[in-house]
Structures are given as structure tokens and as C-alpha cells.
Tab-separated table of C-alpha atoms in Angstrom:
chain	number	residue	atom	x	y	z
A	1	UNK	CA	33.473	-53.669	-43.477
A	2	UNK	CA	32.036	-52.076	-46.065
A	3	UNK	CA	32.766	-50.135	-44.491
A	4	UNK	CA	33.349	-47.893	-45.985
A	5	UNK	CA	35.297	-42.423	-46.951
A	6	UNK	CA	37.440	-40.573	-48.935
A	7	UNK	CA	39.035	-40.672	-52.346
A	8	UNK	CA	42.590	-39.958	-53.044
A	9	UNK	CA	43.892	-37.347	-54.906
A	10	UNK	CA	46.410	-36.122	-53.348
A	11	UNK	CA	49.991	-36.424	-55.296
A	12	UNK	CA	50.965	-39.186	-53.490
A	13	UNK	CA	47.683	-41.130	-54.569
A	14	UNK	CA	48.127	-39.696	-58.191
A	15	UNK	CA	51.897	-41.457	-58.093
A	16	UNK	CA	50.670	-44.498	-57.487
A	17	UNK	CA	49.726	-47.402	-60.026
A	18	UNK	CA	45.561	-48.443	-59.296
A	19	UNK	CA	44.392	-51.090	-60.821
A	20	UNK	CA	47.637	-53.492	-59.780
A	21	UNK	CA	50.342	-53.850	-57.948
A	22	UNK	CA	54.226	-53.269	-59.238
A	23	UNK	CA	56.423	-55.987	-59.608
A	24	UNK	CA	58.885	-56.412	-57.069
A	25	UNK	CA	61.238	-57.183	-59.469
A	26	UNK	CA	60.861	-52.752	-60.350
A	27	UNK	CA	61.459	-52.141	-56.644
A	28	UNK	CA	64.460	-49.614	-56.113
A	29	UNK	CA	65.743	-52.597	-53.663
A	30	UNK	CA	65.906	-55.303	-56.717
A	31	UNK	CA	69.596	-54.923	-57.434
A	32	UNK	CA	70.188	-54.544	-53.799
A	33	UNK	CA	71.346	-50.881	-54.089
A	34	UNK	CA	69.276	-48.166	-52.549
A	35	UNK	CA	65.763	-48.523	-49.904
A	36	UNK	CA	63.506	-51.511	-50.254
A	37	UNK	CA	59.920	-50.310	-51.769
A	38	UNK	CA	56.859	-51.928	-50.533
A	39	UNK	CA	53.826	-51.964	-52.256
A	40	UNK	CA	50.686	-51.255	-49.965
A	41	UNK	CA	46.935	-52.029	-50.945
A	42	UNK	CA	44.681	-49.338	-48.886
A	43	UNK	CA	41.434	-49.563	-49.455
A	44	UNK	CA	39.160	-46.236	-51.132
A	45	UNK	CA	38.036	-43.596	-47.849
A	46	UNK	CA	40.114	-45.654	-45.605
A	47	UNK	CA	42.043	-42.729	-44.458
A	48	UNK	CA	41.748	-39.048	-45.584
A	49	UNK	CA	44.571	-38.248	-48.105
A	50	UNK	CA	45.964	-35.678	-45.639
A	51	UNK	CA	46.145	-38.172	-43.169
A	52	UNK	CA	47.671	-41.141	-45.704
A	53	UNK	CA	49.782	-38.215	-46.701
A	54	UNK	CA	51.381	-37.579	-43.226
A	55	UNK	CA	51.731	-40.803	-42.072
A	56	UNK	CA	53.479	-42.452	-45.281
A	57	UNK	CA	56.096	-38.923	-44.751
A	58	UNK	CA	56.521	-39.718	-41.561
A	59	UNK	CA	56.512	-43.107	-42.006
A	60	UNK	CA	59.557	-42.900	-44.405
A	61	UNK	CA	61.579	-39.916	-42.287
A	62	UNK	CA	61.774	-42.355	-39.444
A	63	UNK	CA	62.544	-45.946	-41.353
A	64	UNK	CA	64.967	-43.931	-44.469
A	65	UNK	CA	65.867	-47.587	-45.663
A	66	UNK	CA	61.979	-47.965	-46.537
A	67	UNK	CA	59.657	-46.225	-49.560
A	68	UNK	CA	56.086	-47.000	-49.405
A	69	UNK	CA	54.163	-46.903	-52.700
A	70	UNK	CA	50.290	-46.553	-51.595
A	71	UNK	CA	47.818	-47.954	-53.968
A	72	UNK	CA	44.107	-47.216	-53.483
A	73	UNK	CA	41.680	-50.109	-54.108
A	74	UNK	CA	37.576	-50.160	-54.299
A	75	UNK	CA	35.590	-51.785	-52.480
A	76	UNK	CA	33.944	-53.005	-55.358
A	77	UNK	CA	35.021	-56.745	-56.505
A	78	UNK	CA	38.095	-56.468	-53.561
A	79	UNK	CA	37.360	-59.915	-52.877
A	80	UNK	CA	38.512	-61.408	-56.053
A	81	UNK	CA	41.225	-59.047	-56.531
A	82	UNK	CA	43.381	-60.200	-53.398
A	83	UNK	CA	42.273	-63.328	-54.152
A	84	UNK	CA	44.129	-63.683	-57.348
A	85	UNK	CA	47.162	-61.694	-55.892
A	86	UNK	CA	47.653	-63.695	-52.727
A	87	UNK	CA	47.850	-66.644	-56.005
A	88	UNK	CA	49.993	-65.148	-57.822
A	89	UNK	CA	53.622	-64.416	-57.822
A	90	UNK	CA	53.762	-60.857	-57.721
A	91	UNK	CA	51.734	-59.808	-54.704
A	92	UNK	CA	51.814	-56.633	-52.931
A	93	UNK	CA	53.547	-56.450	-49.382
A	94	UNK	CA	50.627	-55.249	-46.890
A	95	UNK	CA	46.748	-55.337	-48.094
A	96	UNK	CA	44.191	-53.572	-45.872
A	97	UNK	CA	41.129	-56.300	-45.808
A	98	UNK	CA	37.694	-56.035	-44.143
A	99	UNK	CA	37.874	-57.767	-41.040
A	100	UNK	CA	35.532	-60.550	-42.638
A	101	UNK	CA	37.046	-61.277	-44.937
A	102	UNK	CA	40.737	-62.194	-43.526
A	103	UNK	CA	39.371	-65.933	-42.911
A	104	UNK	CA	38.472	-66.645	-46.715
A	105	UNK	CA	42.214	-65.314	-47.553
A	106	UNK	CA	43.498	-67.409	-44.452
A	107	UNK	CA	42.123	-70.417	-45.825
A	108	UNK	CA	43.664	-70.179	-49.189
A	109	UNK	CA	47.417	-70.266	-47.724
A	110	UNK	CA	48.064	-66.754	-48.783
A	111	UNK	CA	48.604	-65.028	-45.823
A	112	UNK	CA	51.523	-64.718	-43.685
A	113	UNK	CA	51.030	-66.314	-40.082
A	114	UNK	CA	51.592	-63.685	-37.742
A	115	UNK	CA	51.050	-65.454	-34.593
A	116	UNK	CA	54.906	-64.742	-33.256
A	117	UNK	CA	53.921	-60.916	-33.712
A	118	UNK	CA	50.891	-60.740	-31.575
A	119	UNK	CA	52.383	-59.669	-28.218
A	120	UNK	CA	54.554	-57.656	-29.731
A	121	UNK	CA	51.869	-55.651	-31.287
A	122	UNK	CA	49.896	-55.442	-28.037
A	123	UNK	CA	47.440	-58.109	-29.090
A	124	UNK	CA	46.281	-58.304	-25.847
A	125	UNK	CA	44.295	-54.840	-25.234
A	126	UNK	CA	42.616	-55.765	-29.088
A	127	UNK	CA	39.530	-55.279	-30.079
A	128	UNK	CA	37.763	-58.599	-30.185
A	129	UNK	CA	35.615	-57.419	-33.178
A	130	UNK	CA	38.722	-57.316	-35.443
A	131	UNK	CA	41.316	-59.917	-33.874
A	132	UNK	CA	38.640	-62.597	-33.968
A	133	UNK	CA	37.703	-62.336	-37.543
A	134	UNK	CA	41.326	-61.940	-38.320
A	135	UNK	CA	42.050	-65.627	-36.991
A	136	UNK	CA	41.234	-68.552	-38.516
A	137	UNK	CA	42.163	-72.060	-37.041
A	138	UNK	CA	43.530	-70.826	-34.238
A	139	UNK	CA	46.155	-68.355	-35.981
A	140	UNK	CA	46.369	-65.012	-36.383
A	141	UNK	CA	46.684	-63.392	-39.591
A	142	UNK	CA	45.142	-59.837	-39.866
A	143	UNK	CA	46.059	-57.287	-37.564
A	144	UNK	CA	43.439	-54.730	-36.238
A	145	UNK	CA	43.751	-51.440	-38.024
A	146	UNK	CA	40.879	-49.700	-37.029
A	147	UNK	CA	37.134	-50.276	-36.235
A	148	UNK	CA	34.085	-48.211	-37.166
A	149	UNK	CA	30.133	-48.194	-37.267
A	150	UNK	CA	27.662	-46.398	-39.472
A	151	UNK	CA	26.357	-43.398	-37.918
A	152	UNK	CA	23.829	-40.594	-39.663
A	153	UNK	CA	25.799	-37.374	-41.080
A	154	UNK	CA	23.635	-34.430	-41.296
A	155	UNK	CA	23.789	-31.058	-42.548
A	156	UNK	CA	22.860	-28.448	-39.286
A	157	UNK	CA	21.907	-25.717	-41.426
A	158	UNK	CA	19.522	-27.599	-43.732
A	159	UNK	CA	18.210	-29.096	-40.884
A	160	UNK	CA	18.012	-25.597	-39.177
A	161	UNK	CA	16.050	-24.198	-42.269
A	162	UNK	CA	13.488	-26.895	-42.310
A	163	UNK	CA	12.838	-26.507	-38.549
A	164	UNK	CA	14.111	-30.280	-37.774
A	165	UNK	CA	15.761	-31.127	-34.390
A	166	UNK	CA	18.262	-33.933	-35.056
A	167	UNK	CA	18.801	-34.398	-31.250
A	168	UNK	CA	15.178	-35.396	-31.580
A	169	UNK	CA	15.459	-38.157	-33.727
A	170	UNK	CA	15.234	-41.186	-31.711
A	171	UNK	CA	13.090	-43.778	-33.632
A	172	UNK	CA	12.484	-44.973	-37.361
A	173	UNK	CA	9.015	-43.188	-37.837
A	174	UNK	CA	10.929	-39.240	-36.320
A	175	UNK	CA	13.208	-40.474	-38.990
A	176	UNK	CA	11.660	-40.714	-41.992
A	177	UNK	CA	8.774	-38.137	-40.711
A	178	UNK	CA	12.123	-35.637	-40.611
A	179	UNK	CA	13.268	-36.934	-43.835
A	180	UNK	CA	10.114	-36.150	-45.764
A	181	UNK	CA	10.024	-32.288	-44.218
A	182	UNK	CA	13.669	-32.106	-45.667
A	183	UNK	CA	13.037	-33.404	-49.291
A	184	UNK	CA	11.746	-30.470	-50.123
A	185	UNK	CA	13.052	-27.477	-52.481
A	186	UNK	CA	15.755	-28.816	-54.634
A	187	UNK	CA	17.364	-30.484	-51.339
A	188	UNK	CA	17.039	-34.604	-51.035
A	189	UNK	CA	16.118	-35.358	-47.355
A	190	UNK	CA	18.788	-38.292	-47.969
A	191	UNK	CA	20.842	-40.012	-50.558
A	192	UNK	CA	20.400	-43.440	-49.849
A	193	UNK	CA	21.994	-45.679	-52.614
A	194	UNK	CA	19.792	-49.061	-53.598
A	195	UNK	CA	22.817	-51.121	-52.731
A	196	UNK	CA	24.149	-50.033	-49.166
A	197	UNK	CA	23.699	-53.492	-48.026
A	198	UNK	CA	25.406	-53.018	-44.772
A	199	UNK	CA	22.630	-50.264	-44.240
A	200	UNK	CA	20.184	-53.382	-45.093
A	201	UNK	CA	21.376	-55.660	-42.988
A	202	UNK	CA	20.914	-53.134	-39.759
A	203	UNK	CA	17.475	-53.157	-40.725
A	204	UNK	CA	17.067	-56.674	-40.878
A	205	UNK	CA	18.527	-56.867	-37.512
A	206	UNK	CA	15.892	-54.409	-35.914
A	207	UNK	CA	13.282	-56.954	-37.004
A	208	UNK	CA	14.817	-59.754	-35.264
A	209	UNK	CA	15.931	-61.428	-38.458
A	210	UNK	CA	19.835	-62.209	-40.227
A	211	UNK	CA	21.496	-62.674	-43.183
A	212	UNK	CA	22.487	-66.280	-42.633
A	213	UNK	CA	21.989	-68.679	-39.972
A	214	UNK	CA	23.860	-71.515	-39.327
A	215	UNK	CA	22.711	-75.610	-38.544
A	216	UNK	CA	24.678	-78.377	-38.207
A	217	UNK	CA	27.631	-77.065	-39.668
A	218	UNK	CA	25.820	-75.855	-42.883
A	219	UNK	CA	24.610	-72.334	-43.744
A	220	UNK	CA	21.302	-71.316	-45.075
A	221	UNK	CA	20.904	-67.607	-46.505
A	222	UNK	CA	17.419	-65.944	-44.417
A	223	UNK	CA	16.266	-62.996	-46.442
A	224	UNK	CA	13.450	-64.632	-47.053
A	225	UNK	CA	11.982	-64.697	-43.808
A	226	UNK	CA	9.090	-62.370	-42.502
A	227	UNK	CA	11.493	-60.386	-40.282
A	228	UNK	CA	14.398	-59.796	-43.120
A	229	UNK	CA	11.507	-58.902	-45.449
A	230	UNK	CA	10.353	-56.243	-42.922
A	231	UNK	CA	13.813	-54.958	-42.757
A	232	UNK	CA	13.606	-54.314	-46.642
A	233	UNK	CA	10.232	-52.900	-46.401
A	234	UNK	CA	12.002	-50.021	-44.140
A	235	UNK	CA	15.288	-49.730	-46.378
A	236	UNK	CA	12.619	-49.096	-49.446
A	237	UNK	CA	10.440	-46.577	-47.578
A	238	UNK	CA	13.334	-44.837	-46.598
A	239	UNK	CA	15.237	-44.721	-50.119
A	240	UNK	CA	12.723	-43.383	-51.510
A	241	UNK	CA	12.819	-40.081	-49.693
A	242	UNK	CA	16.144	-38.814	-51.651
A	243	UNK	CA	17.332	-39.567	-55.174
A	244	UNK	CA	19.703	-42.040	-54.794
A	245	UNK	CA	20.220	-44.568	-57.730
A	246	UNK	CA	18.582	-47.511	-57.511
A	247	UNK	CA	21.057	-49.822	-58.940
A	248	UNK	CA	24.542	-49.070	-57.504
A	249	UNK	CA	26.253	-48.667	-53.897
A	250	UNK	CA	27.978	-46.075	-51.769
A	251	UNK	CA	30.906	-46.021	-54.054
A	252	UNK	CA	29.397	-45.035	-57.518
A	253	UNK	CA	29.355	-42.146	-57.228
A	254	UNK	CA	30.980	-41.732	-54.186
A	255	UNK	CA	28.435	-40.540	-51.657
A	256	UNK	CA	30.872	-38.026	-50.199
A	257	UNK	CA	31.223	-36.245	-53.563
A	258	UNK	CA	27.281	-36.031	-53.537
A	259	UNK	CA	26.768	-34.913	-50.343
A	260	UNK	CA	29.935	-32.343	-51.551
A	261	UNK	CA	27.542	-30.735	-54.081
A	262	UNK	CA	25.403	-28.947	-50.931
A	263	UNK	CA	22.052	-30.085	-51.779
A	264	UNK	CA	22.225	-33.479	-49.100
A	265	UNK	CA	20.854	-33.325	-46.095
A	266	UNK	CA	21.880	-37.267	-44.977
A	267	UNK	CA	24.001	-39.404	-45.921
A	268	UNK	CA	24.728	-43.105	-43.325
A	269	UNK	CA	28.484	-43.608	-43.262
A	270	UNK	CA	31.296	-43.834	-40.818
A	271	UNK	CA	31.809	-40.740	-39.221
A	272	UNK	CA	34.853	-39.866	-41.275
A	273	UNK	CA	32.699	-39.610	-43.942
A	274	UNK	CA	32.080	-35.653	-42.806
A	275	UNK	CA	36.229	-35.279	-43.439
A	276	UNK	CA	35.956	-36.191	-46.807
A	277	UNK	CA	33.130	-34.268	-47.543
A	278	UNK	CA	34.690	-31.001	-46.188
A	279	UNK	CA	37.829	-32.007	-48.128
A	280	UNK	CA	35.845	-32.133	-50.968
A	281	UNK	CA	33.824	-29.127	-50.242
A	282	UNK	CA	35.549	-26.695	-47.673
A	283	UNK	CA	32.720	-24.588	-46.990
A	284	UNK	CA	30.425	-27.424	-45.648
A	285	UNK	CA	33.132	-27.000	-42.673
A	286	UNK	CA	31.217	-26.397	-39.375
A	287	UNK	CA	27.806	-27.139	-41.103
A	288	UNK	CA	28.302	-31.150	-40.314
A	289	UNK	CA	26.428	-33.503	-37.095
A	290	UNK	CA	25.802	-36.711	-36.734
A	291	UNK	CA	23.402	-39.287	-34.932
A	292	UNK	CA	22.996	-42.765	-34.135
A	293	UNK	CA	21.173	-44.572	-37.032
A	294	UNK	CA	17.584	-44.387	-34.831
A	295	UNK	CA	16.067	-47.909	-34.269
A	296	UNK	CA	12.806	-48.970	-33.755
A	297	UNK	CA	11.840	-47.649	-30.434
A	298	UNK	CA	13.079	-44.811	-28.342
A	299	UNK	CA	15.049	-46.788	-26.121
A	300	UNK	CA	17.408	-48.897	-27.821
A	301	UNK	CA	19.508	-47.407	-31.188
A	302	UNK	CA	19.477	-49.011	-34.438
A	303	UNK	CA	21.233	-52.054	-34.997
A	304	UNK	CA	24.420	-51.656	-36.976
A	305	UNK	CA	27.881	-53.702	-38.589
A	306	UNK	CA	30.712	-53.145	-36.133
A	307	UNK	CA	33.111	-53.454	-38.789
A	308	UNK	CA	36.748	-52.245	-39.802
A	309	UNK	CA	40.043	-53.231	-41.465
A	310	UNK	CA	42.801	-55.700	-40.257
A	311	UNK	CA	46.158	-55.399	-42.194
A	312	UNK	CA	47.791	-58.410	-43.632
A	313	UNK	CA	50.976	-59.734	-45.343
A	314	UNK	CA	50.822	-62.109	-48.205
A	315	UNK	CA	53.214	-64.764	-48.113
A	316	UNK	CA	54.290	-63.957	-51.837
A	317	UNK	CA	55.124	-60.746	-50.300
A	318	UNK	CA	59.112	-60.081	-51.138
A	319	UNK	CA	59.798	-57.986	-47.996
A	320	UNK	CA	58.084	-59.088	-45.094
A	321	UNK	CA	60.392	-57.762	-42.558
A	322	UNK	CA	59.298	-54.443	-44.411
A	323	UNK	CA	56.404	-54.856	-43.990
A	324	UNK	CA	55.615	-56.282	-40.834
A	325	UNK	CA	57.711	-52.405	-39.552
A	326	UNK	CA	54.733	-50.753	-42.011
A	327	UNK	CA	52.030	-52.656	-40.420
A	328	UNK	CA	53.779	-52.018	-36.589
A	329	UNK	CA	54.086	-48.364	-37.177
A	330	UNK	CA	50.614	-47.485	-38.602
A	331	UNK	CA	48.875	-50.200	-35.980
A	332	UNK	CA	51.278	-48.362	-32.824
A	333	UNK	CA	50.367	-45.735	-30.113
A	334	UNK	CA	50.995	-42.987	-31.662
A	335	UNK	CA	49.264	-43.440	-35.361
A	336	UNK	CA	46.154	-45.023	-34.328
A	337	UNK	CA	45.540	-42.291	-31.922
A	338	UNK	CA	45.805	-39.560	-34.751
A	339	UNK	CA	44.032	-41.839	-37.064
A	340	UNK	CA	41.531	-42.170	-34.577
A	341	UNK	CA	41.086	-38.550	-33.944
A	342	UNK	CA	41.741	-37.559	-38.243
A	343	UNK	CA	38.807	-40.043	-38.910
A	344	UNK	CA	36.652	-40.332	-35.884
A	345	UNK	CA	37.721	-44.027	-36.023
A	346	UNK	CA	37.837	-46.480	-33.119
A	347	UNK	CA	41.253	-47.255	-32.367
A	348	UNK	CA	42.592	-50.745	-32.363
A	349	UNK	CA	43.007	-51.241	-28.992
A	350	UNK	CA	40.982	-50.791	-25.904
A	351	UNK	CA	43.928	-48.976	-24.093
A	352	UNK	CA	43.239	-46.126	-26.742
A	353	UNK	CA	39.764	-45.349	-26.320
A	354	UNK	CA	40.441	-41.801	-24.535
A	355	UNK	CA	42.081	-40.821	-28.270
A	356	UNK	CA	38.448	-39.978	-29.509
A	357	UNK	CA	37.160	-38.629	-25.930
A	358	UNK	CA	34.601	-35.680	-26.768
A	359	UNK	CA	33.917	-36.425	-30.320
A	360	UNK	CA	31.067	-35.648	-31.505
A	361	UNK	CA	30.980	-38.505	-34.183
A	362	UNK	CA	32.407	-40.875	-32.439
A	363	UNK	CA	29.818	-40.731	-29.518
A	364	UNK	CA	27.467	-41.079	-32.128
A	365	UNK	CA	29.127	-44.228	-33.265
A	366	UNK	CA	29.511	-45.364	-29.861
A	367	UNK	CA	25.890	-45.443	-28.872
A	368	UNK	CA	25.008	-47.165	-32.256
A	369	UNK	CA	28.163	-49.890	-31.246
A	370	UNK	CA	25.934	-50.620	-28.341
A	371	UNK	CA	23.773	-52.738	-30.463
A	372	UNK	CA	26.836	-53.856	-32.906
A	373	UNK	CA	26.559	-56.870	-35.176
A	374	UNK	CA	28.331	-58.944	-36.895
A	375	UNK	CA	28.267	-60.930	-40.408
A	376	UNK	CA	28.806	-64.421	-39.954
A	377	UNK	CA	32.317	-65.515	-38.897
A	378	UNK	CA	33.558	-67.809	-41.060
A	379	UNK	CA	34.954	-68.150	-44.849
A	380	UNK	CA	32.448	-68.482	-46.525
A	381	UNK	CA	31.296	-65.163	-45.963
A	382	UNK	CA	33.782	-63.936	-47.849
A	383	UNK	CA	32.499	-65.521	-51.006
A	384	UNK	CA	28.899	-63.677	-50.796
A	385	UNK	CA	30.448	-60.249	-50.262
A	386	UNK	CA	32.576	-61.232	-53.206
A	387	UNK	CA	29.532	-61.895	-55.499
A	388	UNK	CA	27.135	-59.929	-53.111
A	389	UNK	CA	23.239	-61.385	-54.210
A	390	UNK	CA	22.248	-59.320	-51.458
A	391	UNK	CA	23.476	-55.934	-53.494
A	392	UNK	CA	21.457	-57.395	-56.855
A	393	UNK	CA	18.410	-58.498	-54.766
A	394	UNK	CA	18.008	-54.751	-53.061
A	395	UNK	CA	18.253	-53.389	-56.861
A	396	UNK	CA	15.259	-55.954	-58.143
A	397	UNK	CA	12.871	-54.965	-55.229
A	398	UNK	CA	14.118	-51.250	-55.550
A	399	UNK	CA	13.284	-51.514	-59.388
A	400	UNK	CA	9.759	-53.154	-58.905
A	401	UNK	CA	10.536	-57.144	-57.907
A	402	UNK	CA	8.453	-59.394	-56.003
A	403	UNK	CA	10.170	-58.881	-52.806
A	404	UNK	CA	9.528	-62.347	-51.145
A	405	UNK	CA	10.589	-63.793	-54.849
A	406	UNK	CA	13.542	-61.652	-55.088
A	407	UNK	CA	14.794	-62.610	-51.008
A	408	UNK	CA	14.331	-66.354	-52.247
A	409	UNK	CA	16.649	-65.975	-55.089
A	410	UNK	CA	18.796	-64.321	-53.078
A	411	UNK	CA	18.976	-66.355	-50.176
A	412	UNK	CA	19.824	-69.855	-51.812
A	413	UNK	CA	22.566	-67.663	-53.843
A	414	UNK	CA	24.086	-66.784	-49.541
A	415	UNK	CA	23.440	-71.081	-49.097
A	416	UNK	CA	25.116	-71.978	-52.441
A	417	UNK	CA	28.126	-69.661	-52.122
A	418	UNK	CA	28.774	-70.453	-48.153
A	419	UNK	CA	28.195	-74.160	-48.034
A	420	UNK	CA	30.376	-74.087	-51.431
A	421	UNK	CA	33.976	-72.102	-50.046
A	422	UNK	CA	33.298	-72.938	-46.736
């Protein structure tokens, strides 16, 4: 999941080396004098950076004999990036993955069989949506970090001065009816990127249609069918009610540092999407709601990605034991309940579900969960978020393609690319 909610620039964040990891071989540890340094891979609005900041301090205050060097990754091309450092020889020690894509990295041998761990890091109270995906052949090799769901983040007071009700929003049409009464005056009613694909695929699944379906143990891609094209037909109506670019996702620019600039009145993210925003811009503080993403009829909410993160350990990792204690710590009790509450995430574990009792965007989140999806479950997926046709079809129609032409293309690029790495 692309998940995908804050960027880091806090001085920890600004220490750190982006684009790759260190070599082990410059760890403090190499000579054997002085605490082992692990390299970690977090992924871009993970975590808040007052929340990455806190946990990494305490973190180190209660294991002394570890340093933890965070590097922030994008979302963008993550894929092949782990890919070539679970390969290589110089790996980082923990990576936070989307929980689909954990089976494409388990395949290739990289990752660290964690199997022994499982009890010991309460595997049993999981959440299936992130332990499943984070198995493959009947191991486990990602461990649930946290889970999340797209929810609607709205501005009160815009929505105050345009005389719109957000607790009245229950289907598509009050949507987009809303939407249009709010892109008005210099504000855009939302800023709807061409490329949210995860945003897409919710759509898709209103209609009754997928992104792939499987048959006799091959995949075929399905955006071309009439209900995936309907789904499209909504994502287009609704884009073009803001001024989001046609050609890009969520992350360029960062929709948080748009929505920042005061003149947003919706953007669709996680719900600790509104803690970045207010980090960016402090006096959007108290001016922030959210709502399920409204479906097609009054009665059941739209259909969304149940997504999230699982943490792993490459095997060319040179401090596992380090690692695994990183992992154990920031996946325990007490961190995943103030992750849970910092970021309006859902915790890890069904024993922690009271952590985000009474808030307000994670009751959002919960009523969209209720009609939670899934990408298909198996490595191959991996290999179309890596290339993603389904970001570069949304751009053609966006930009004026033959939409049934367009979800052809597209959906032999899904076949090709499954049936190919799976």
C-alpha cells in the first residue's frame, strides 16, 4: 500500500543518506569497537517525523549498544530499488515494504525467514490483511507494521463557507455535486492527482469489476471490461473538479504540501495525511475532518485498498539480531499503540484496536474497511506496481485517450508482467 503521508525533514531525516543505503563496512560496529549501526529503509509519510523522531530516541535510550540510521524512500520505483538491494551485497538491515509486495521479494531468496519469530511477536492476534501477504510458501517473512485505508480529508471551514455538510455525503453523485459548489473562488473542490491508482482501483471495485482475475493458474489484467471502464469514467469526472496534474501521483508534489498551501478543500489519503498537513501548515490545526470515500449508494461505503506496511530483514543484512530487536520494538505494545494514535493508523494486531477508540479518522477509515479490498495475492503483483501500466493508462485517458483502447493496452501490460514473474 500505496499507501501512502509525510515528508521528513526533521534533523534526523536530514542526517541520513537517501538515495542508498551505507555500507556496513562504515558502520561504527565494523572494527568491533563501539554500538552496531543499522541501516533502516522507511518508506516517505510512513510515520510523521515527530513520531520517527521519538521512537528512533527512544529506541536507542533503551537498546545503548544499537544506532539506527533512518533512510526515507519514495514510493516511486520502490519495487526495483529493494529489488536490487536484497541482490546485492550491501543491503540495508530492516526495509518497510507494502504488504504486497513482500511475496515478489520472498520469492527472490532475499528475505530473511522469520518463521521462528512469529509467536514471539504475537503473530497470533495479527491482522490477516498484512500477515497473509507477508507469507509466501508457507513462511513468514514480513512482519505487520501497521494497516491503513483511504479515507476523504476535508477542510471544515471551507466546507462551512460554501454551505456543504460533509456528514451528508453519503453517495458518489452528493460527492461530486459538493465538490463542484466548492471549486469555486480560487479554492479547488479537490486535488485529485491523474495517477492515484489505488483511488482507481476503489472505483473499479464499486462497479463490480478488478484489476486482475485469475484462471487456471494464469492471470489476465481486466481494465478493459465494461465495469473497470465505468470505474474510470467516475475517477475522470471527479478529477476534473480540482487542478490536479494529470500526469503524476500523490507523491509529486506531495499532496500534503498542496493541501498545506490553504486553498484544498479534499484531498483522499490515509488519515494521517491531516498530521502532515498541520505539520506542514500549523494553522490548518483544528480546521481538518474526514469521511468515508462515499460509494455508490447510501447504504454501503466506497470500496477501498486495505493496505499497509510489513517490515522485513534481508538476508544480506549484517546484523540481523539488530535488527530483528528494531523490528520487535517498533511492531510491540507500546509503539504501535502511539503509532496508532500519532497517525490514526490501525495497529498490527487485533488485541490493539481500543488504541484508536474515538478517533475521528480512524472511524472514518473503519467504516470504509468494511468494504476493504485487496490486490491480488501473489508475486506477480509486485511486478505491475513496479512498472505500474495502470498509473500510464489513467494519464492517456486523463490527457484525451481512447479509454477502452488505452484499458486494452494496459491490461495485457497486468497479463504480460504477472504471468511473466509469477
Amino acid at each position: 500500500m500505496k499507501y501512502r503521508l509525510l515528508a521528513g525533514g526533521s534533523a534526523l531525516v536530514m542526517a541520513a543518506v537517501l538515495s542508498a543505503c551505507s555500507s556496513s563496512s562504515d558502520s561504527a560496529d565494523a572494527s568491533g569497537d563501539g554500538p552496531t549501526d543499522i541501516d533502516v529503509w522507511l518508506m516517505r509519510d510512513s510515520v510523521s517525523a515527530q513520531f520517527q523522531k521519538e521512537f528512533v530516541k527512544g529506541f536507542e535510550a533503551a537498546h545503548p549498544t544499537i544506532k539506527v540510521r533512518v533512510q526515507i524512500q519514495e514510493w516511486d520505483g520502490i519495487g526495483e530499488k529493494i529489488t536490487a538491494a536484497l541482490a546485492s551485497n550491501d543491503a540495508p538491515d530492516v526495509i518497510e515494504s507494502g504488504n504486497t509486495q513482500v511475496a515478489q521479494f520472498a520469492q527472490s531468496g532475499g528475505l530473511l525467514d522469520l518463521s521462528d519469530k512469529v509467536d514471539e511477536l504475537n503473530g497470533k492476534d495479527w491482522l490477516k490483511g498484512l500477515a497473509e501477504p507477508g507469507a509466501y510458501e508457507g513462511k513468514q517473512y514480513g512482519i505487520p507494521y501497521y494497516a491503513a485505508n483511504r479515507v476523504v480529508i476535508y477542510r471544515t471551514d471551507l466546507f462551512e463557507k460554501a454551505g456543504v455538510d460533509a456528514s451528508a455525503i453519503k453517495t458518489r453523485e452528493q460527492w461530486t455535486e459538493a465538490t463542484a459548489k466548492l471549486n469555486k473562488g480560487g479554492t479547488q473542490g479537490i486535488y485529485l492527482p491523474g495517477q492515484m491508482w489505488y483511488a482507481l482501483a476503489g472505483f473499479v471495485w464499486d462497479e463490480g469489476g478488478d484489476l486482475a482475475t485469475e484462471s487456471g493458474g494464469k492471470w489476465k489484467g481486466t481494465l478493459d471490461t465494461p465495469e473497470a471502464l465505468r470505474g474510470m469514467e467516475f475517477y475522470e469526472q471527479l478529477q476534473a473538479l480540482g487542478k490536479g496534474p494529470k500526469d503524476s501521483d500523490e507523491d509529486s508534489p506531495p499532496q500534503a504540501d498542496v493541501m498545506a498551501q490553504g486553498k484544498t478543500a479534499q484531498v483522499i489519503s490515509t488519515p494521517g495525511g491531516a498530521n502532515v498537513v498541520m505539520e506542514k501548515n500549523p494553522d490548518l490545526k483544528g480546521k481538518l475532518g474526514f469521511f468515508p470515500i462515499p460509494g455508490k449508494s447510501a447504504d454501503t461505503p466506497g470500496a477501498v485498498f486495505t493496505g499497509g506496511s510489513d517490515l522485513v530483514i534481508p538476508t544480506a543484512s549484517g546484523h540481523q539480531e539488530a535488527a530483528l530487536t528494531f523490528i520487535k520494538e517498533l511492531t510491540g505494545d507500546a509503539w504501535q499503540k502511539k503509532l496508532a494514535v500519532a497517525m490514526s493508523y490501525v495497529p498490527n494486531r487485533t488485541t490493539l484496536a481500543s488504541a484508536v477508540a474515538g478517533d475521528p479518522g480512524a472511524a472514518a477509515m473503519a467504516v470504509g474497511a468494511a468494504n476493504g479490498h485487496a490486490t491480488p495475492n501473489t508475486p506477480g503483483w509486485a511486478a505491475v506496481e513496479a512498472e505500474n501500466p495502470i498509473k500510464d493508462y489513467m494519464a492517456a485517458v486523463l490527457t484525451g485517450g481512447d479509454p477502452a483502447k488505452e484499458a486494452a493496452k494496459a491490461s495485457a501490460d497486468i497479463t504480460r508482467a504477472m504471468n511473466t514473474s509469477s
